[in-house]
PDB file of C-alpha atoms in Angstrom:
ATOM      1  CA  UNK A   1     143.374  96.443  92.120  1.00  0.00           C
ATOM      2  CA  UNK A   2     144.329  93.631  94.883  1.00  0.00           C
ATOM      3  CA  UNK A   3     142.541  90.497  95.237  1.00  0.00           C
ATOM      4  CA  UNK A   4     142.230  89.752  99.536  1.00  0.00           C
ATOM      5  CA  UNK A   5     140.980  86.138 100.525  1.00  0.00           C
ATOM      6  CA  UNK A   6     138.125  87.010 103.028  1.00  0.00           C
ATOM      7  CA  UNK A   7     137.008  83.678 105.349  1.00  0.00           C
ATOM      8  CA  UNK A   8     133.475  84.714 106.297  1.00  0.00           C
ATOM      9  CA  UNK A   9     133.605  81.706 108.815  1.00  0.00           C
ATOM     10  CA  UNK A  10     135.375  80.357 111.826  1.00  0.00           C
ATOM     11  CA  UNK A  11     138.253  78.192 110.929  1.00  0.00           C
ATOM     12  CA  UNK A  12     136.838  75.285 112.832  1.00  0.00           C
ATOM     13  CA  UNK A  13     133.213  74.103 113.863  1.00  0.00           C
ATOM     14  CA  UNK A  14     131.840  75.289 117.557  1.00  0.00           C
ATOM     15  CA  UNK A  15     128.891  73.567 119.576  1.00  0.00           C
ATOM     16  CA  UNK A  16     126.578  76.142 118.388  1.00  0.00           C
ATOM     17  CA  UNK A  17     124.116  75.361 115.735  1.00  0.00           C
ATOM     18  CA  UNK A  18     125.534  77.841 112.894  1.00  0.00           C
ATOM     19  CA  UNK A  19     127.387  76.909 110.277  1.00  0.00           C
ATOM     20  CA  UNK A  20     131.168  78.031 108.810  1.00  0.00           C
ATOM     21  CA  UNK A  21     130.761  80.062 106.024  1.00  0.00           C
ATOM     22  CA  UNK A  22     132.500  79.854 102.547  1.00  0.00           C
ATOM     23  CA  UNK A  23     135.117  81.590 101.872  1.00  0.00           C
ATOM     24  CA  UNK A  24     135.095  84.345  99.895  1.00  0.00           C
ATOM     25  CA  UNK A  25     137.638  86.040  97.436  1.00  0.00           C
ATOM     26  CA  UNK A  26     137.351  89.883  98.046  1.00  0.00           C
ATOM     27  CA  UNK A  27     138.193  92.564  95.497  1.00  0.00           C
ATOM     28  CA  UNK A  28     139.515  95.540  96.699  1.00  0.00           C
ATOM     29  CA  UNK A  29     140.481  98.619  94.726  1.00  0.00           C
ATOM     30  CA  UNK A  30     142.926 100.574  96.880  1.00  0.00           C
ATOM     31  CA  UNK A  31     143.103 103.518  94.096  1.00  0.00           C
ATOM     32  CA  UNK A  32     139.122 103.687  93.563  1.00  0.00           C
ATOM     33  CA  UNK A  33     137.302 106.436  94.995  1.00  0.00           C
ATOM     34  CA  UNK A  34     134.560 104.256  96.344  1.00  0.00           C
ATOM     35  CA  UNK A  35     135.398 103.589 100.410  1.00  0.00           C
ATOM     36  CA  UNK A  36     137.190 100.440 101.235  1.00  0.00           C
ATOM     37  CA  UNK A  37     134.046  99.738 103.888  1.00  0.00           C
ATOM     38  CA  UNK A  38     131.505  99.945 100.825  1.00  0.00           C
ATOM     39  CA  UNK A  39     133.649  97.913  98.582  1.00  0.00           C
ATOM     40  CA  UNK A  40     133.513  95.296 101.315  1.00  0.00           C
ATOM     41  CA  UNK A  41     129.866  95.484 102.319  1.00  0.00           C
ATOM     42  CA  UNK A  42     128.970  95.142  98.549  1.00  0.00           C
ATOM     43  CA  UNK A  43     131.050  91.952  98.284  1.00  0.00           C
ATOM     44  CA  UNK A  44     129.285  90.685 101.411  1.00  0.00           C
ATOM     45  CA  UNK A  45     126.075  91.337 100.335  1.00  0.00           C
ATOM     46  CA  UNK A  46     126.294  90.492  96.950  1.00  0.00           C
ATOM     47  CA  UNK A  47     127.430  86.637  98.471  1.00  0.00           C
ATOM     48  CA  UNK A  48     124.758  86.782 100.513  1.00  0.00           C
ATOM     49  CA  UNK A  49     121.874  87.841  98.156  1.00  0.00           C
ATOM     50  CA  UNK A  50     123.421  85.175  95.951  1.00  0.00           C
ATOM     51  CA  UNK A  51     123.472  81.813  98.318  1.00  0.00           C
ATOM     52  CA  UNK A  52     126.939  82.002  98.537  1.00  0.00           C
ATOM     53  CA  UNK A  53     126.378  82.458 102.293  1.00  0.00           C
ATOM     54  CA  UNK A  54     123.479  80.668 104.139  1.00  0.00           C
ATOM     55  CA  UNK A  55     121.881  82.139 107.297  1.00  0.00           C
ATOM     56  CA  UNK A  56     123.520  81.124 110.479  1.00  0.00           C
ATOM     57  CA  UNK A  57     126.837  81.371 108.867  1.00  0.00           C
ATOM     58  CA  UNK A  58     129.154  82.969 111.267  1.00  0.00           C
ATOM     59  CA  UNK A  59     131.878  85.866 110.484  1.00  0.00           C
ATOM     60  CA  UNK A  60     135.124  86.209 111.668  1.00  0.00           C
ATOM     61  CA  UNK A  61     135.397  88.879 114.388  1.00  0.00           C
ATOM     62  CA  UNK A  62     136.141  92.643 113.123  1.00  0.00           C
ATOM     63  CA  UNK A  63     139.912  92.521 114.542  1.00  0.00           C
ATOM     64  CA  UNK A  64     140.378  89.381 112.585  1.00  0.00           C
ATOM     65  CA  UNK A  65     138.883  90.499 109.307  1.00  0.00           C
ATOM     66  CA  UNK A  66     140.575  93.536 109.731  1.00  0.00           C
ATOM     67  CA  UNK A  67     143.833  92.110 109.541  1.00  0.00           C
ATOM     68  CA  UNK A  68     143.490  89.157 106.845  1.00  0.00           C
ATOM     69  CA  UNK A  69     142.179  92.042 104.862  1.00  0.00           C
ATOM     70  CA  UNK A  70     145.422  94.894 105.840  1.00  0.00           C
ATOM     71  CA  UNK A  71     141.978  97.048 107.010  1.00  0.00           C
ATOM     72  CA  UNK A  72     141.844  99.239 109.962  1.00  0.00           C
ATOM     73  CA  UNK A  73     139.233  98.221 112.448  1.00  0.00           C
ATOM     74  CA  UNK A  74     136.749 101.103 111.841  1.00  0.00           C
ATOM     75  CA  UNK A  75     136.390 100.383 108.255  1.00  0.00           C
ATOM     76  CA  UNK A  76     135.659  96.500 109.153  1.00  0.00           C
ATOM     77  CA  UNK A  77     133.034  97.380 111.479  1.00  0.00           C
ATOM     78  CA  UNK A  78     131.171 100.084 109.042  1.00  0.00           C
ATOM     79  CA  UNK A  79     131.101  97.245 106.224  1.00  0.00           C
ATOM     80  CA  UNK A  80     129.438  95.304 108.971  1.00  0.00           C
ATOM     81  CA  UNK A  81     127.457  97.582 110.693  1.00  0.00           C
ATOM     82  CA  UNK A  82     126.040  98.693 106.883  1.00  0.00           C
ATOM     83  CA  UNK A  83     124.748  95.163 106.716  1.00  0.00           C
ATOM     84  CA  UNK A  84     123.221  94.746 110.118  1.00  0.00           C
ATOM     85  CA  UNK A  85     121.407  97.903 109.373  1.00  0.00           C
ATOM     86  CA  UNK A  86     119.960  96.658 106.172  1.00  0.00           C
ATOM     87  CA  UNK A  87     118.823  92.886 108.106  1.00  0.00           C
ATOM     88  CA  UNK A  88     121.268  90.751 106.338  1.00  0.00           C
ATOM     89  CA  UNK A  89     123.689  90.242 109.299  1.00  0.00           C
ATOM     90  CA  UNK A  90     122.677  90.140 113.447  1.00  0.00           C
ATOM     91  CA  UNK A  91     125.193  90.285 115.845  1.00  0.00           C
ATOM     92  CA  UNK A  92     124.573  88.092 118.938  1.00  0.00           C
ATOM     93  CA  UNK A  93     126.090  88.090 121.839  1.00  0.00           C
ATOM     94  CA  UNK A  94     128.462  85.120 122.605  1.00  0.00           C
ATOM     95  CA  UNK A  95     128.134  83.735 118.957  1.00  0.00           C
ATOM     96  CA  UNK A  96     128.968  86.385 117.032  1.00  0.00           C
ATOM     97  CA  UNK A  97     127.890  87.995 113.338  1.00  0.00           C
ATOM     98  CA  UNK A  98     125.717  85.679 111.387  1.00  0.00           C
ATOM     99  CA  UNK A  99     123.935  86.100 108.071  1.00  0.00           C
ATOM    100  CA  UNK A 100     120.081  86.288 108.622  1.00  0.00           C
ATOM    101  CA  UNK A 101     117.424  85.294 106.143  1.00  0.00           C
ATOM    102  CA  UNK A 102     118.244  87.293 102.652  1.00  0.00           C
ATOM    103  CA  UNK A 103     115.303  90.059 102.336  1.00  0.00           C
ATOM    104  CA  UNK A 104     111.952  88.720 100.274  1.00  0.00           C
ATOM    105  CA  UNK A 105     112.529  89.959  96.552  1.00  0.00           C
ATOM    106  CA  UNK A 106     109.354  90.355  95.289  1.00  0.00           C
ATOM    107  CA  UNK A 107     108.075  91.640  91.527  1.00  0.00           C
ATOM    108  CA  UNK A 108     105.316  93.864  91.075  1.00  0.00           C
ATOM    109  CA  UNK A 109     103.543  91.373  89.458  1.00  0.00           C
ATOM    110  CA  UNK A 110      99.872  89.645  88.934  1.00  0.00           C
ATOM    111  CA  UNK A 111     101.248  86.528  91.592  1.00  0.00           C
ATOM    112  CA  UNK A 112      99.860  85.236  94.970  1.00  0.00           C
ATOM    113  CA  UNK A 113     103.161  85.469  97.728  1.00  0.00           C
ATOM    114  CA  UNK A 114     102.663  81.989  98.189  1.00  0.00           C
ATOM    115  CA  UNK A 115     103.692  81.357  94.704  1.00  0.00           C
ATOM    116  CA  UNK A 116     106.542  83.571  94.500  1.00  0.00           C
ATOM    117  CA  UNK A 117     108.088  82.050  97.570  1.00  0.00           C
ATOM    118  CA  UNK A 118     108.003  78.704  96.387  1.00  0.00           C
ATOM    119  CA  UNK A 119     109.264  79.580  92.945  1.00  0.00           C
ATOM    120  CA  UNK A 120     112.202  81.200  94.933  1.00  0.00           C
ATOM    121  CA  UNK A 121     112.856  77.771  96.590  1.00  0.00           C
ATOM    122  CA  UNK A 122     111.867  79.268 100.438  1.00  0.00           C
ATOM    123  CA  UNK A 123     109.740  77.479 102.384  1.00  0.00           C
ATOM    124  CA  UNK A 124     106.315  79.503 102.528  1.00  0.00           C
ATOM    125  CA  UNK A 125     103.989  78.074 105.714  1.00  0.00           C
ATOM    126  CA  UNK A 126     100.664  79.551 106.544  1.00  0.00           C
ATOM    127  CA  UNK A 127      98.960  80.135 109.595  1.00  0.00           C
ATOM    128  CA  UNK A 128      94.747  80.467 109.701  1.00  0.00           C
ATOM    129  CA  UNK A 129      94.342  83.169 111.861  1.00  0.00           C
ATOM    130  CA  UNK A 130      90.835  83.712 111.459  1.00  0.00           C
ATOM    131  CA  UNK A 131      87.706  82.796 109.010  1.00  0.00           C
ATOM    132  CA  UNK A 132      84.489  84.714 108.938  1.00  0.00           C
ATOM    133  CA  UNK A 133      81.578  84.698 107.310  1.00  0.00           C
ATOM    134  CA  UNK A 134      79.329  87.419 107.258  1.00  0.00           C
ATOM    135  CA  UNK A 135      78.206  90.812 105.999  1.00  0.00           C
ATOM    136  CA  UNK A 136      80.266  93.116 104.676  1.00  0.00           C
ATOM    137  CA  UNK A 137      81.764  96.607 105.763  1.00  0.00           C
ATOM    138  CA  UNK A 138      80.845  99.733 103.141  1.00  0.00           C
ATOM    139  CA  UNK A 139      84.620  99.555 101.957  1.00  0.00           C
ATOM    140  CA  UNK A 140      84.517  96.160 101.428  1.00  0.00           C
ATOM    141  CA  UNK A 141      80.917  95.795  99.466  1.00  0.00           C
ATOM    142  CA  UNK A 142      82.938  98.897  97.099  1.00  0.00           C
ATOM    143  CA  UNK A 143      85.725  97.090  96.485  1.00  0.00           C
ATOM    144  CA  UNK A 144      83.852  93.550  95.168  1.00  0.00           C
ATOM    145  CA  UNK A 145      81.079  95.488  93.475  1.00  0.00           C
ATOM    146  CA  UNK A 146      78.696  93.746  95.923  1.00  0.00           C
ATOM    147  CA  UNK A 147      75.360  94.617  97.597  1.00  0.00           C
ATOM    148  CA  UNK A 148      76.203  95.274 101.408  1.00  0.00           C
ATOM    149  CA  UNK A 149      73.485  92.559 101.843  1.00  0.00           C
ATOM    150  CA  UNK A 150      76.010  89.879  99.578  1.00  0.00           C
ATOM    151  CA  UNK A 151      77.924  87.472 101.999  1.00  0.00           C
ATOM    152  CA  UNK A 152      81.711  87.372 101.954  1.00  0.00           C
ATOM    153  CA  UNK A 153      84.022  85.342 103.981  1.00  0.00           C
ATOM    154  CA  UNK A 154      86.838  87.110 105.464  1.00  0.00           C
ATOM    155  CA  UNK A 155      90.362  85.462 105.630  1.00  0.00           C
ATOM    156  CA  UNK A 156      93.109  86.200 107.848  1.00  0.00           C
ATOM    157  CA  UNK A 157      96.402  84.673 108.044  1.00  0.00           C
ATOM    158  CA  UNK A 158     100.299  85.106 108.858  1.00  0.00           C
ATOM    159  CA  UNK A 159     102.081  84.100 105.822  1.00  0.00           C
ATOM    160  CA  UNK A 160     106.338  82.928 106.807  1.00  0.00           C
ATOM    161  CA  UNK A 161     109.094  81.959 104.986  1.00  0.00           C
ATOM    162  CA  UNK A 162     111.619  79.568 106.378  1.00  0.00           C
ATOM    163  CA  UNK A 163     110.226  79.346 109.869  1.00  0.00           C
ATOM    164  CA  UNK A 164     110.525  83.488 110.171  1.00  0.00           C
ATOM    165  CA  UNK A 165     106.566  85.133 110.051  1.00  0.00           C
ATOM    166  CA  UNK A 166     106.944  87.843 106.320  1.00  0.00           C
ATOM    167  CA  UNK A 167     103.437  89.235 106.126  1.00  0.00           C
ATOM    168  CA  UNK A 168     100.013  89.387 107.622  1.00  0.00           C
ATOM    169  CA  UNK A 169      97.154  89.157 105.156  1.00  0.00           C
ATOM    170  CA  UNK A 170      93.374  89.469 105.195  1.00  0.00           C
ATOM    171  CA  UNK A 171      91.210  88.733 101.987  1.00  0.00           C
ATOM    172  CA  UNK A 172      87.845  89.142 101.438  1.00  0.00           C
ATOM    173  CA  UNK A 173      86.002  86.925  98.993  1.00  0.00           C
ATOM    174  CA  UNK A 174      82.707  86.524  97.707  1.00  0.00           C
ATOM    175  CA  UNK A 175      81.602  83.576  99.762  1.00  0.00           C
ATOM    176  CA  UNK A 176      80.427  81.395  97.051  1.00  0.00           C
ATOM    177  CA  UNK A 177      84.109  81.157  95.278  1.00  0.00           C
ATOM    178  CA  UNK A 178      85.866  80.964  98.910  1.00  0.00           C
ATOM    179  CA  UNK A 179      88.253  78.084  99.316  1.00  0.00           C
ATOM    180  CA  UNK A 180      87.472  75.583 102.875  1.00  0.00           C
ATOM    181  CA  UNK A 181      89.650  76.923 105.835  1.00  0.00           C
ATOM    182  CA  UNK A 182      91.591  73.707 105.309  1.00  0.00           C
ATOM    183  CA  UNK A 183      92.819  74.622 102.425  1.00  0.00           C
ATOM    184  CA  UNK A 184      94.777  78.144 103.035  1.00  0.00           C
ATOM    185  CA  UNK A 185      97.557  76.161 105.035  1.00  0.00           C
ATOM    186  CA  UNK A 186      98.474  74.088 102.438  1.00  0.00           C
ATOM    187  CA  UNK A 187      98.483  76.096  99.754  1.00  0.00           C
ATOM    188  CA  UNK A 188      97.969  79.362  98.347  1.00  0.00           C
ATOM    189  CA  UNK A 189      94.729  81.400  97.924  1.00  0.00           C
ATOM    190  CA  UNK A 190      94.845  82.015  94.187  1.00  0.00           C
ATOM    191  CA  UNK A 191      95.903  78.506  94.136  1.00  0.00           C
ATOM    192  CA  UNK A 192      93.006  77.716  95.846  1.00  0.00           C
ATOM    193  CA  UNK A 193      91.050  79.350  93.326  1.00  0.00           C
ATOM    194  CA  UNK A 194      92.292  78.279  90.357  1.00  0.00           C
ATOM    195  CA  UNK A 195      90.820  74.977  91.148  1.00  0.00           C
ATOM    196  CA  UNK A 196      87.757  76.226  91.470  1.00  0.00           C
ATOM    197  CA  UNK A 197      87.820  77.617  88.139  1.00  0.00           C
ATOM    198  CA  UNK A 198      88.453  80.925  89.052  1.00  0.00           C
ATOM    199  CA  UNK A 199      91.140  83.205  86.858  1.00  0.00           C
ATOM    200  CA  UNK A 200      92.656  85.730  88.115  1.00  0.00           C
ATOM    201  CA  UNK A 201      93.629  88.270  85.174  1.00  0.00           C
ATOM    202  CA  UNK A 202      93.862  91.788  86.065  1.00  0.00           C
ATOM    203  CA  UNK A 203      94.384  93.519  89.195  1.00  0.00           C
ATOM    204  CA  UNK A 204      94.765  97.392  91.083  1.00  0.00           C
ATOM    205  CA  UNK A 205      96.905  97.714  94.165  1.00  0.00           C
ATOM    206  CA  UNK A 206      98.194 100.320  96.385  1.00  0.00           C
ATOM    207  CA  UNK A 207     101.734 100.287  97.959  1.00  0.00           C
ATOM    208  CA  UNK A 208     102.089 102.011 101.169  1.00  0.00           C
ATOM    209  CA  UNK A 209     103.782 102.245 104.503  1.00  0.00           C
ATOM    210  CA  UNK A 210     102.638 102.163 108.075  1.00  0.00           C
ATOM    211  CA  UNK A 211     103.545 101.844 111.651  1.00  0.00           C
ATOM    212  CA  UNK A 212     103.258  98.087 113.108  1.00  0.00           C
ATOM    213  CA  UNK A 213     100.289  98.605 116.157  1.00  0.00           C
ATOM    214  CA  UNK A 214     100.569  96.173 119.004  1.00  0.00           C
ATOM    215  CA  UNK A 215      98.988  93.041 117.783  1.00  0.00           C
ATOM    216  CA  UNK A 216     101.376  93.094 114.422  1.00  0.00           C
ATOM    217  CA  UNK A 217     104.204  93.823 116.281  1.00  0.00           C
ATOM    218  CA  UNK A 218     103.920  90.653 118.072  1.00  0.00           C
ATOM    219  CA  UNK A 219     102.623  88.496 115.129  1.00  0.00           C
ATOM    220  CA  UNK A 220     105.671  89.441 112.473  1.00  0.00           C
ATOM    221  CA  UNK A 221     108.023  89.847 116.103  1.00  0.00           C
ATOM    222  CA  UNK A 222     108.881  93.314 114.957  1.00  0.00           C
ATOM    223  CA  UNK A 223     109.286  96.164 117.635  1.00  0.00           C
ATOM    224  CA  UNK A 224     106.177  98.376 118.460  1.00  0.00           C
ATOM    225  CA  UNK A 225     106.112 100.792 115.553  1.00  0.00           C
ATOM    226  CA  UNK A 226     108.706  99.089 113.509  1.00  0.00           C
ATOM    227  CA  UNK A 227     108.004 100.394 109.864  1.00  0.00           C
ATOM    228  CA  UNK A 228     105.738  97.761 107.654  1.00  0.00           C
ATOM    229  CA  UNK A 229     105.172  97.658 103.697  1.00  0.00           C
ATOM    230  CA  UNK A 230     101.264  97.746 103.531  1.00  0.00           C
ATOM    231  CA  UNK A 231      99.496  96.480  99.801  1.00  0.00           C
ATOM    232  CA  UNK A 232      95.660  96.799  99.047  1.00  0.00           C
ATOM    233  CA  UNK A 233      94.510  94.434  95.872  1.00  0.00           C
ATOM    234  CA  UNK A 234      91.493  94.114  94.088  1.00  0.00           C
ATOM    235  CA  UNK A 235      91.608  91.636  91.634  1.00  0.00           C
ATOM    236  CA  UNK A 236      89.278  90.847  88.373  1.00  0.00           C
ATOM    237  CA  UNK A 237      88.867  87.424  86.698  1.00  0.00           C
ATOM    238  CA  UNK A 238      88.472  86.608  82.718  1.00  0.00           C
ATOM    239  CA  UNK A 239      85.194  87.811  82.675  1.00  0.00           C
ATOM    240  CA  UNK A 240      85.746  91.153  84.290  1.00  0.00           C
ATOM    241  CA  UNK A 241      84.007  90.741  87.940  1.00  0.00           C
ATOM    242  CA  UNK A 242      85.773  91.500  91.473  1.00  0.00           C
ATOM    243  CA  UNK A 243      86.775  88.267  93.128  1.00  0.00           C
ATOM    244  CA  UNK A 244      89.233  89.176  95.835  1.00  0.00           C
ATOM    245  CA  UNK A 245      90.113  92.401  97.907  1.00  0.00           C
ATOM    246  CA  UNK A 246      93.095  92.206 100.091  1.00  0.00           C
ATOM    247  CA  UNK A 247      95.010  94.055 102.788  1.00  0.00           C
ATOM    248  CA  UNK A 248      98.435  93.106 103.471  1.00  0.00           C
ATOM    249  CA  UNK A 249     101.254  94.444 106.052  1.00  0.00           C
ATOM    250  CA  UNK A 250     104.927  93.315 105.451  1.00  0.00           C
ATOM    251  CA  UNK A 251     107.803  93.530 107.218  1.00  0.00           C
ATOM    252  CA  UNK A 252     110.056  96.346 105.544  1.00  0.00           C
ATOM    253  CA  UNK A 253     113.407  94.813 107.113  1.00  0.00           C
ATOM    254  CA  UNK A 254     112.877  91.199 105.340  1.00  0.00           C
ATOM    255  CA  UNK A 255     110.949  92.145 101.865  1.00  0.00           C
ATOM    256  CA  UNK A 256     110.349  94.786  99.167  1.00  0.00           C
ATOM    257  CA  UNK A 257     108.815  95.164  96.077  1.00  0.00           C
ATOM    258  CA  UNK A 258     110.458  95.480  93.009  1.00  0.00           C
ATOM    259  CA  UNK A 259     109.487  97.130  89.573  1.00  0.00           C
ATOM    260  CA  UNK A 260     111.007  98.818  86.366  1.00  0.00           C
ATOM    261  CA  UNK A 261     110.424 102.141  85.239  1.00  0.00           C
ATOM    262  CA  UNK A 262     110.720 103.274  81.330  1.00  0.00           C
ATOM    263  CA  UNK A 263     111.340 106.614  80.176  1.00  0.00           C
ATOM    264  CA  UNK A 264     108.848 107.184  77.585  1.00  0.00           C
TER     265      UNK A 264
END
């Protein structure tokens, strides 16, 4: 096994706003059946999934790496190409390959998005996109165990991370627990909630997949069609009543779930 020295960066500062990168030490196991260009993707990644390398951080060119690392040129530019496919590296033209924002890593847990993101140390920002008040549709009336005569107030908002939009989300709520629209841009709606004494303890949700129509295309700015993570929740508090239903639509190139499976 050799031990390469891989600069991720340029070797000196440009005008553009990006940063240079660490550098990295690369392992490379010449006699191991796994391909140099997955070694090297796996090293990349694993810095980048790790904070070793910050978004905007620019790579050395292909030709360059290629050498440093006594690579040919294809195998350089599949290591690459592997991570521009999976969203942690763009290429853009006349600045180069830079590491994007690392994908959302998110448990399949009882936790608002909000709060995950913040535990993470991102940046979560919210954007009201709408707040209704009025009668509910049959589905919705099922899901809180409500009268279709019972008022809810429906919540809509674009949830992003870091400045980049994540997820579009629309809650529905029994009116008289709903948090003020003032409040779901500062903080979280099950934060919102727990101040007003409200528990959430138990919840059922659905993970799915669909295409992005127009309007979500242009909110999330993913392509026309570009694949989304969709979640349905309907939460219970302490006492065992329906509080919340939700619909959410994610984008599946910056955020996935994550659970564990047990053999029993």
């Amino acid at each position: 096994m050799t031990a390469s020295n891989v600069s991720t960066g340029e070797s000196k500062t440009t005008s553009t706003s990006s940063t240079v990168a660490t550098p990295l030490s690369v392992e490379l196991d010449r006699g191991s059946p796994v391909p140099l260009y997955f070694q090297l993707a796996q090293a990349i990644e694993a810095a980048i999934l790790g904070g070793l390398l910050a978004p905007g951080d620019r790579f050395e060119n292909e030709l360059a790496l290629a050498k440093r690392l006594n690579l040919s040129r294809p195998t350089t530019r599949r290591a690459i190409q592997e991570l521009v496919d999976k969203g942690l590296l763009v290429r853009k033209r006349g600045v180069g390959t830079q590491v994007v924002q690392s994908p959302v890593h998110r448990p399949v847990e009882l936790t608002s998005l909000f709060d995950d993101l913040a535990r993470a140390g991102q940046s979560p920002s919210t954007k009201l996109l709408g707040y209704h008040i009025g009668i509910p549709t049959d589905e919705v009336a099922r899901e809180l165990n409500i009268s279709d005569a019972t008022e809810v107030v429906t919540i809509r908002r674009l949830r992003s991370t870091n400045g980049e939009p994540l997820a579009l989300m629309t809650n529905h709520l029994p009116s008289a627990i709903a948090p003020d629209p003032d409040e779901l841009e500062s903080q979280g709606l099950y934060q919102s909630l727990r101040t007003r004494g409200v528990h959430i303890r138990l919840a059922r949700q659905r993970i799915g997949a669909k295409a992005a129509d127009r309007e979500e295309a242009l909110l999330l700015d993913e392509k026309y069609k570009a694949p989304l993570l969709t979640m349905h929740r309907t939460a219970f508090d302490d006492s065992g009543s329906v509080v919340e239903f939700g619909s959410h639509a994610y984008r599946a190139s910056r955020y996935y779930f994550d659970t564990t499976v047990v053999d029993r």
